[in-house]
mmCIF file of C-alpha atoms in Angstrom:
data_model
loop_
_atom_site.group_PDB
_atom_site.id
_atom_site.type_symbol
_atom_site.label_atom_id
_atom_site.label_comp_id
_atom_site.label_asym_id
_atom_site.label_seq_id
_atom_site.Cartn_x
_atom_site.Cartn_y
_atom_site.Cartn_z
ATOM 1 C CA UNK P 1 -0.106 -0.364 -0.101
ATOM 2 C CA UNK P 2 1.547 3.150 -0.993
ATOM 3 C CA UNK P 3 2.135 6.034 1.973
ATOM 4 C CA UNK P 4 -0.565 8.065 0.533
ATOM 5 C CA UNK P 5 -2.892 7.551 -2.099
ATOM 6 C CA UNK P 6 -5.566 9.764 -4.029
ATOM 7 C CA UNK P 7 -7.942 8.759 -7.094
ATOM 8 C CA UNK P 8 -6.050 11.105 -9.636
ATOM 9 C CA UNK P 9 -9.422 11.738 -11.421
ATOM 10 C CA UNK P 10 -10.200 14.186 -13.657
ATOM 11 C CA UNK P 11 -13.599 14.836 -11.732
ATOM 12 C CA UNK P 12 -15.357 16.698 -14.218
ATOM 13 C CA UNK P 13 -18.402 18.616 -12.348
ATOM 14 C CA UNK P 14 -20.803 21.369 -13.603
ATOM 15 C CA UNK P 15 -20.632 24.710 -11.734
ATOM 16 C CA UNK P 16 -22.521 24.570 -8.713
ATOM 17 C CA UNK P 17 -21.868 21.078 -7.543
ATOM 18 C CA UNK P 18 -20.400 19.243 -4.967
ATOM 19 C CA UNK P 19 -17.718 17.146 -5.272
ATOM 20 C CA UNK P 20 -15.954 15.150 -2.427
ATOM 21 C CA UNK P 21 -12.207 13.638 -2.324
ATOM 22 C CA UNK P 22 -10.657 11.319 -0.645
ATOM 23 C CA UNK P 23 -7.163 10.479 0.283
ATOM 24 C CA UNK P 24 -5.586 7.396 2.278
ATOM 25 C CA UNK P 25 -2.598 7.153 4.184
ATOM 26 C CA UNK P 26 -0.840 4.078 5.373
ATOM 27 C CA UNK P 27 0.873 4.825 8.660
ATOM 28 C CA UNK P 28 -1.493 5.045 11.864
ATOM 29 C CA UNK P 29 1.247 7.407 13.536
ATOM 30 C CA UNK P 30 0.952 10.176 11.232
ATOM 31 C CA UNK P 31 -0.037 13.261 12.703
ATOM 32 C CA UNK P 32 -0.468 16.019 10.480
ATOM 33 C CA UNK P 33 -2.761 16.404 7.968
ATOM 34 C CA UNK P 34 -3.292 19.025 4.989
ATOM 35 C CA UNK P 35 -5.169 19.524 1.746
ATOM 36 C CA UNK P 36 -3.206 21.767 -0.618
ATOM 37 C CA UNK P 37 -4.339 23.162 -3.809
ATOM 38 C CA UNK P 38 -2.064 23.142 -7.258
ATOM 39 C CA UNK P 39 -2.650 25.442 -10.401
ATOM 40 C CA UNK P 40 -1.024 24.688 -13.679
ATOM 41 C CA UNK P 41 2.222 25.761 -13.748
ATOM 42 C CA UNK P 42 2.292 27.064 -10.248
ATOM 43 C CA UNK P 43 3.390 26.222 -6.502
ATOM 44 C CA UNK P 44 1.269 24.275 -4.138
ATOM 45 C CA UNK P 45 -0.629 26.393 -1.765
ATOM 46 C CA UNK P 46 -2.618 25.207 1.513
ATOM 47 C CA UNK P 47 -6.405 24.763 1.223
ATOM 48 C CA UNK P 48 -6.605 23.683 4.609
ATOM 49 C CA UNK P 49 -5.346 21.629 7.565
ATOM 50 C CA UNK P 50 -7.028 18.880 8.773
ATOM 51 C CA UNK P 51 -8.243 18.567 12.213
ATOM 52 C CA UNK P 52 -9.720 15.794 14.246
ATOM 53 C CA UNK P 53 -12.675 17.162 14.780
ATOM 54 C CA UNK P 54 -13.117 18.161 11.233
ATOM 55 C CA UNK P 55 -12.786 21.725 9.620
ATOM 56 C CA UNK P 56 -14.889 24.108 7.893
ATOM 57 C CA UNK P 57 -13.790 26.840 5.729
ATOM 58 C CA UNK P 58 -16.314 28.243 3.241
ATOM 59 C CA UNK P 59 -17.795 25.737 0.707
ATOM 60 C CA UNK P 60 -14.672 23.613 1.802
ATOM 61 C CA UNK P 61 -14.736 20.438 4.600
ATOM 62 C CA UNK P 62 -12.326 18.630 5.480
ATOM 63 C CA UNK P 63 -12.784 15.414 7.546
ATOM 64 C CA UNK P 64 -10.205 13.158 9.112
ATOM 65 C CA UNK P 65 -10.764 9.618 9.896
ATOM 66 C CA UNK P 66 -8.191 7.882 11.596
ATOM 67 C CA UNK P 67 -9.988 4.450 11.838
ATOM 68 C CA UNK P 68 -10.371 3.910 8.182
ATOM 69 C CA UNK P 69 -6.852 6.216 7.933
ATOM 70 C CA UNK P 70 -8.441 8.564 5.150
ATOM 71 C CA UNK P 71 -9.015 12.339 4.868
ATOM 72 C CA UNK P 72 -11.670 13.768 3.072
ATOM 73 C CA UNK P 73 -12.079 16.996 0.467
ATOM 74 C CA UNK P 74 -16.013 18.605 0.113
ATOM 75 C CA UNK P 75 -16.385 21.526 -2.067
ATOM 76 C CA UNK P 76 -19.902 22.645 -2.215
ATOM 77 C CA UNK P 77 -20.854 24.734 -5.004
ATOM 78 C CA UNK P 78 -17.888 24.447 -7.071
ATOM 79 C CA UNK P 79 -16.819 27.273 -8.700
ATOM 80 C CA UNK P 80 -14.987 27.536 -12.320
ATOM 81 C CA UNK P 81 -12.013 29.081 -10.229
ATOM 82 C CA UNK P 82 -11.684 26.012 -8.300
ATOM 83 C CA UNK P 83 -10.432 24.047 -11.393
ATOM 84 C CA UNK P 84 -7.150 22.770 -9.546
ATOM 85 C CA UNK P 85 -5.226 19.834 -8.605
ATOM 86 C CA UNK P 86 -5.642 19.164 -4.854
ATOM 87 C CA UNK P 87 -3.033 17.719 -2.823
ATOM 88 C CA UNK P 88 -3.505 15.427 0.236
ATOM 89 C CA UNK P 89 -0.402 16.026 2.637
ATOM 90 C CA UNK P 90 0.766 13.458 5.356
ATOM 91 C CA UNK P 91 3.546 13.659 7.297
ATOM 92 C CA UNK P 92 5.479 10.151 8.335
ATOM 93 C CA UNK P 93 4.542 9.240 11.434
ATOM 94 C CA UNK P 94 6.365 10.316 14.369
ATOM 95 C CA UNK P 95 8.317 12.650 11.940
ATOM 96 C CA UNK P 96 8.076 16.215 10.364
ATOM 97 C CA UNK P 97 8.769 14.661 6.930
ATOM 98 C CA UNK P 98 5.506 15.253 4.829
ATOM 99 C CA UNK P 99 4.635 12.962 1.934
ATOM 100 C CA UNK P 100 2.283 14.443 -0.770
ATOM 101 C CA UNK P 101 -0.056 11.872 -2.690
ATOM 102 C CA UNK P 102 -0.411 12.027 -6.255
ATOM 103 C CA UNK P 103 -3.164 14.853 -6.246
ATOM 104 C CA UNK P 104 -6.480 14.752 -8.010
ATOM 105 C CA UNK P 105 -7.581 16.749 -10.700
ATOM 106 C CA UNK P 106 -10.584 18.727 -10.521
ATOM 107 C CA UNK P 107 -12.686 20.368 -13.481
ATOM 108 C CA UNK P 108 -15.085 22.306 -12.913
ATOM 109 C CA UNK P 109 -16.828 23.263 -16.279
ATOM 110 C CA UNK P 110 -19.942 26.096 -17.225
ATOM 111 C CA UNK X 1 8.118 41.036 0.457
ATOM 112 C CA UNK X 2 8.166 37.033 -0.993
ATOM 113 C CA UNK X 3 7.907 35.058 1.806
ATOM 114 C CA UNK X 4 10.044 31.925 -0.441
ATOM 115 C CA UNK X 5 11.753 32.725 -3.364
ATOM 116 C CA UNK X 6 14.061 30.827 -5.673
ATOM 117 C CA UNK X 7 16.118 31.222 -8.515
ATOM 118 C CA UNK X 8 16.485 31.204 -11.237
ATOM 119 C CA UNK X 9 12.812 30.524 -12.604
ATOM 120 C CA UNK X 10 14.117 28.855 -15.675
ATOM 121 C CA UNK X 11 17.448 27.030 -16.196
ATOM 122 C CA UNK X 12 18.062 25.245 -19.893
ATOM 123 C CA UNK X 13 20.995 23.364 -19.906
ATOM 124 C CA UNK X 14 23.314 20.596 -21.786
ATOM 125 C CA UNK X 15 23.501 17.327 -20.480
ATOM 126 C CA UNK X 16 26.770 16.657 -18.228
ATOM 127 C CA UNK X 17 26.816 20.538 -16.893
ATOM 128 C CA UNK X 18 26.856 21.297 -13.412
ATOM 129 C CA UNK X 19 24.183 23.864 -11.557
ATOM 130 C CA UNK X 20 22.953 25.095 -8.558
ATOM 131 C CA UNK X 21 19.152 26.404 -7.898
ATOM 132 C CA UNK X 22 19.328 28.696 -5.065
ATOM 133 C CA UNK X 23 16.763 29.568 -2.213
ATOM 134 C CA UNK X 24 15.781 31.864 0.082
ATOM 135 C CA UNK X 25 12.997 32.030 3.217
ATOM 136 C CA UNK X 26 12.077 35.186 4.981
ATOM 137 C CA UNK X 27 9.294 33.711 6.986
ATOM 138 C CA UNK X 28 11.665 32.717 10.201
ATOM 139 C CA UNK X 29 10.723 29.032 9.540
ATOM 140 C CA UNK X 30 12.957 26.159 10.704
ATOM 141 C CA UNK X 31 13.120 23.620 8.199
ATOM 142 C CA UNK X 32 13.394 23.579 4.311
ATOM 143 C CA UNK X 33 12.922 21.364 1.659
ATOM 144 C CA UNK X 34 13.649 20.474 -1.997
ATOM 145 C CA UNK X 35 10.998 19.054 -3.998
ATOM 146 C CA UNK X 36 11.030 17.549 -7.560
ATOM 147 C CA UNK X 37 7.658 17.342 -9.736
ATOM 148 C CA UNK X 38 8.221 15.460 -12.575
ATOM 149 C CA UNK X 39 6.320 15.298 -16.278
ATOM 150 C CA UNK X 40 3.391 13.139 -14.399
ATOM 151 C CA UNK X 41 2.793 16.176 -11.683
ATOM 152 C CA UNK X 42 4.259 13.578 -8.412
ATOM 153 C CA UNK X 43 5.636 15.796 -6.039
ATOM 154 C CA UNK X 44 8.152 14.182 -4.688
ATOM 155 C CA UNK X 45 10.706 15.256 -1.298
ATOM 156 C CA UNK X 46 14.310 14.847 -2.377
ATOM 157 C CA UNK X 47 15.695 16.879 0.607
ATOM 158 C CA UNK X 48 14.823 18.297 4.289
ATOM 159 C CA UNK X 49 16.745 20.338 6.297
ATOM 160 C CA UNK X 50 16.092 20.797 10.144
ATOM 161 C CA UNK X 51 18.245 22.500 12.799
ATOM 162 C CA UNK X 52 21.302 21.825 10.839
ATOM 163 C CA UNK X 53 19.957 18.333 10.339
ATOM 164 C CA UNK X 54 19.668 16.801 6.903
ATOM 165 C CA UNK X 55 17.295 14.286 5.930
ATOM 166 C CA UNK X 56 18.101 12.761 2.769
ATOM 167 C CA UNK X 57 15.744 10.917 0.407
ATOM 168 C CA UNK X 58 17.422 7.719 -0.440
ATOM 169 C CA UNK X 59 16.214 7.590 -3.998
ATOM 170 C CA UNK X 60 18.181 10.918 -4.503
ATOM 171 C CA UNK X 61 21.405 10.241 -6.794
ATOM 172 C CA UNK X 62 24.338 11.719 -4.906
ATOM 173 C CA UNK X 63 24.842 14.212 -7.887
ATOM 174 C CA UNK X 64 22.418 16.129 -6.167
ATOM 175 C CA UNK X 65 23.468 17.983 -2.999
ATOM 176 C CA UNK X 66 21.733 20.358 -0.930
ATOM 177 C CA UNK X 67 23.580 23.518 0.618
ATOM 178 C CA UNK X 68 22.791 25.304 3.452
ATOM 179 C CA UNK X 69 24.630 28.238 4.549
ATOM 180 C CA UNK X 70 22.044 29.405 7.232
ATOM 181 C CA UNK X 71 18.295 28.689 7.955
ATOM 182 C CA UNK X 72 17.244 30.547 5.604
ATOM 183 C CA UNK X 73 18.878 29.474 2.808
ATOM 184 C CA UNK X 74 18.434 26.543 0.854
ATOM 185 C CA UNK X 75 20.819 25.638 -2.349
ATOM 186 C CA UNK X 76 20.633 22.954 -4.536
ATOM 187 C CA UNK X 77 23.832 22.004 -6.633
ATOM 188 C CA UNK X 78 23.575 19.190 -9.553
ATOM 189 C CA UNK X 79 26.391 17.504 -10.734
ATOM 190 C CA UNK X 80 26.561 16.176 -14.119
ATOM 191 C CA UNK X 81 23.131 16.778 -15.374
ATOM 192 C CA UNK X 82 21.156 14.075 -16.878
ATOM 193 C CA UNK X 83 18.149 14.453 -19.426
ATOM 194 C CA UNK X 84 16.089 12.466 -16.894
ATOM 195 C CA UNK X 85 16.810 15.585 -14.349
ATOM 196 C CA UNK X 86 14.238 17.418 -16.177
ATOM 197 C CA UNK X 87 11.467 18.427 -13.871
ATOM 198 C CA UNK X 88 9.863 21.649 -11.814
ATOM 199 C CA UNK X 89 12.148 21.951 -8.486
ATOM 200 C CA UNK X 90 10.232 23.369 -5.874
ATOM 201 C CA UNK X 91 11.797 24.863 -2.584
ATOM 202 C CA UNK X 92 9.638 25.036 0.671
ATOM 203 C CA UNK X 93 9.851 25.529 3.970
ATOM 204 C CA UNK X 94 7.937 25.303 7.428
ATOM 205 C CA UNK X 95 8.298 24.954 11.208
ATOM 206 C CA UNK X 96 7.937 21.440 12.572
ATOM 207 C CA UNK X 97 6.008 20.492 15.559
ATOM 208 C CA UNK X 98 6.332 18.595 18.794
ATOM 209 C CA UNK X 99 6.502 16.077 19.074
ATOM 210 C CA UNK X 100 6.384 15.461 15.580
ATOM 211 C CA UNK X 101 4.523 16.826 12.580
ATOM 212 C CA UNK X 102 4.934 19.386 9.927
ATOM 213 C CA UNK X 103 3.208 23.232 10.052
ATOM 214 C CA UNK X 104 1.993 24.561 6.533
ATOM 215 C CA UNK X 105 4.660 24.434 4.045
ATOM 216 C CA UNK X 106 5.032 27.659 1.815
ATOM 217 C CA UNK X 107 6.506 27.058 -1.453
ATOM 218 C CA UNK X 108 8.641 28.961 -3.944
ATOM 219 C CA UNK X 109 7.506 29.429 -7.321
ATOM 220 C CA UNK X 110 9.553 26.718 -8.807
ATOM 221 C CA UNK X 111 12.721 26.679 -10.981
ATOM 222 C CA UNK X 112 11.943 24.601 -14.373
ATOM 223 C CA UNK X 113 15.012 22.802 -15.497
ATOM 224 C CA UNK X 114 15.182 21.330 -18.886
ATOM 225 C CA UNK X 115 18.554 19.171 -19.658
ATOM 226 C CA UNK X 116 18.841 19.018 -23.575
#
């Protein structure tokens, strides 16, 4: 099992749709979880951290399921500007070394 | 007041040459990283440097050598460049968290390396 796995997509959705991505991780001792966004030919930027209790930022909701070892990202009311690659990041258990997933591509069309 | 800066932004060079990429962060972070993003867009960590401790990814050829003159700088030197080194190289920085974890990483704009 890979350390961090994501469905590469692409997820092709119309504006206004709700879309969800999952990311599974293999190391049960992992402690830090993030979602980053990367636009084409740009650097990754933090979208949101993922906390044990779950967290929400506007149209974006992140959840952590430690029992099943996955994190999720829910995007409501998709905008054209949400089109990007969404990267899941998990730190290696017991260390500060982050591991990136391969990313999930989202395309929002009119 | 760019947080993480890299130079150069583009680098085109011949096989066999030696080149360096520079990275600087003004965020006061204690950890810096180098990542390679290949044509398949997979972002893979190469090195991490924290408080004078260098963590090396075993899959990185020893032609790649990071150099950190101080906490705010982490440069990447590449010897004998090969075609397969063509990629985008990102520098990043963050603070580490006790007892084990990573705070938000801030990335530089990337250096697009093309080896001919």
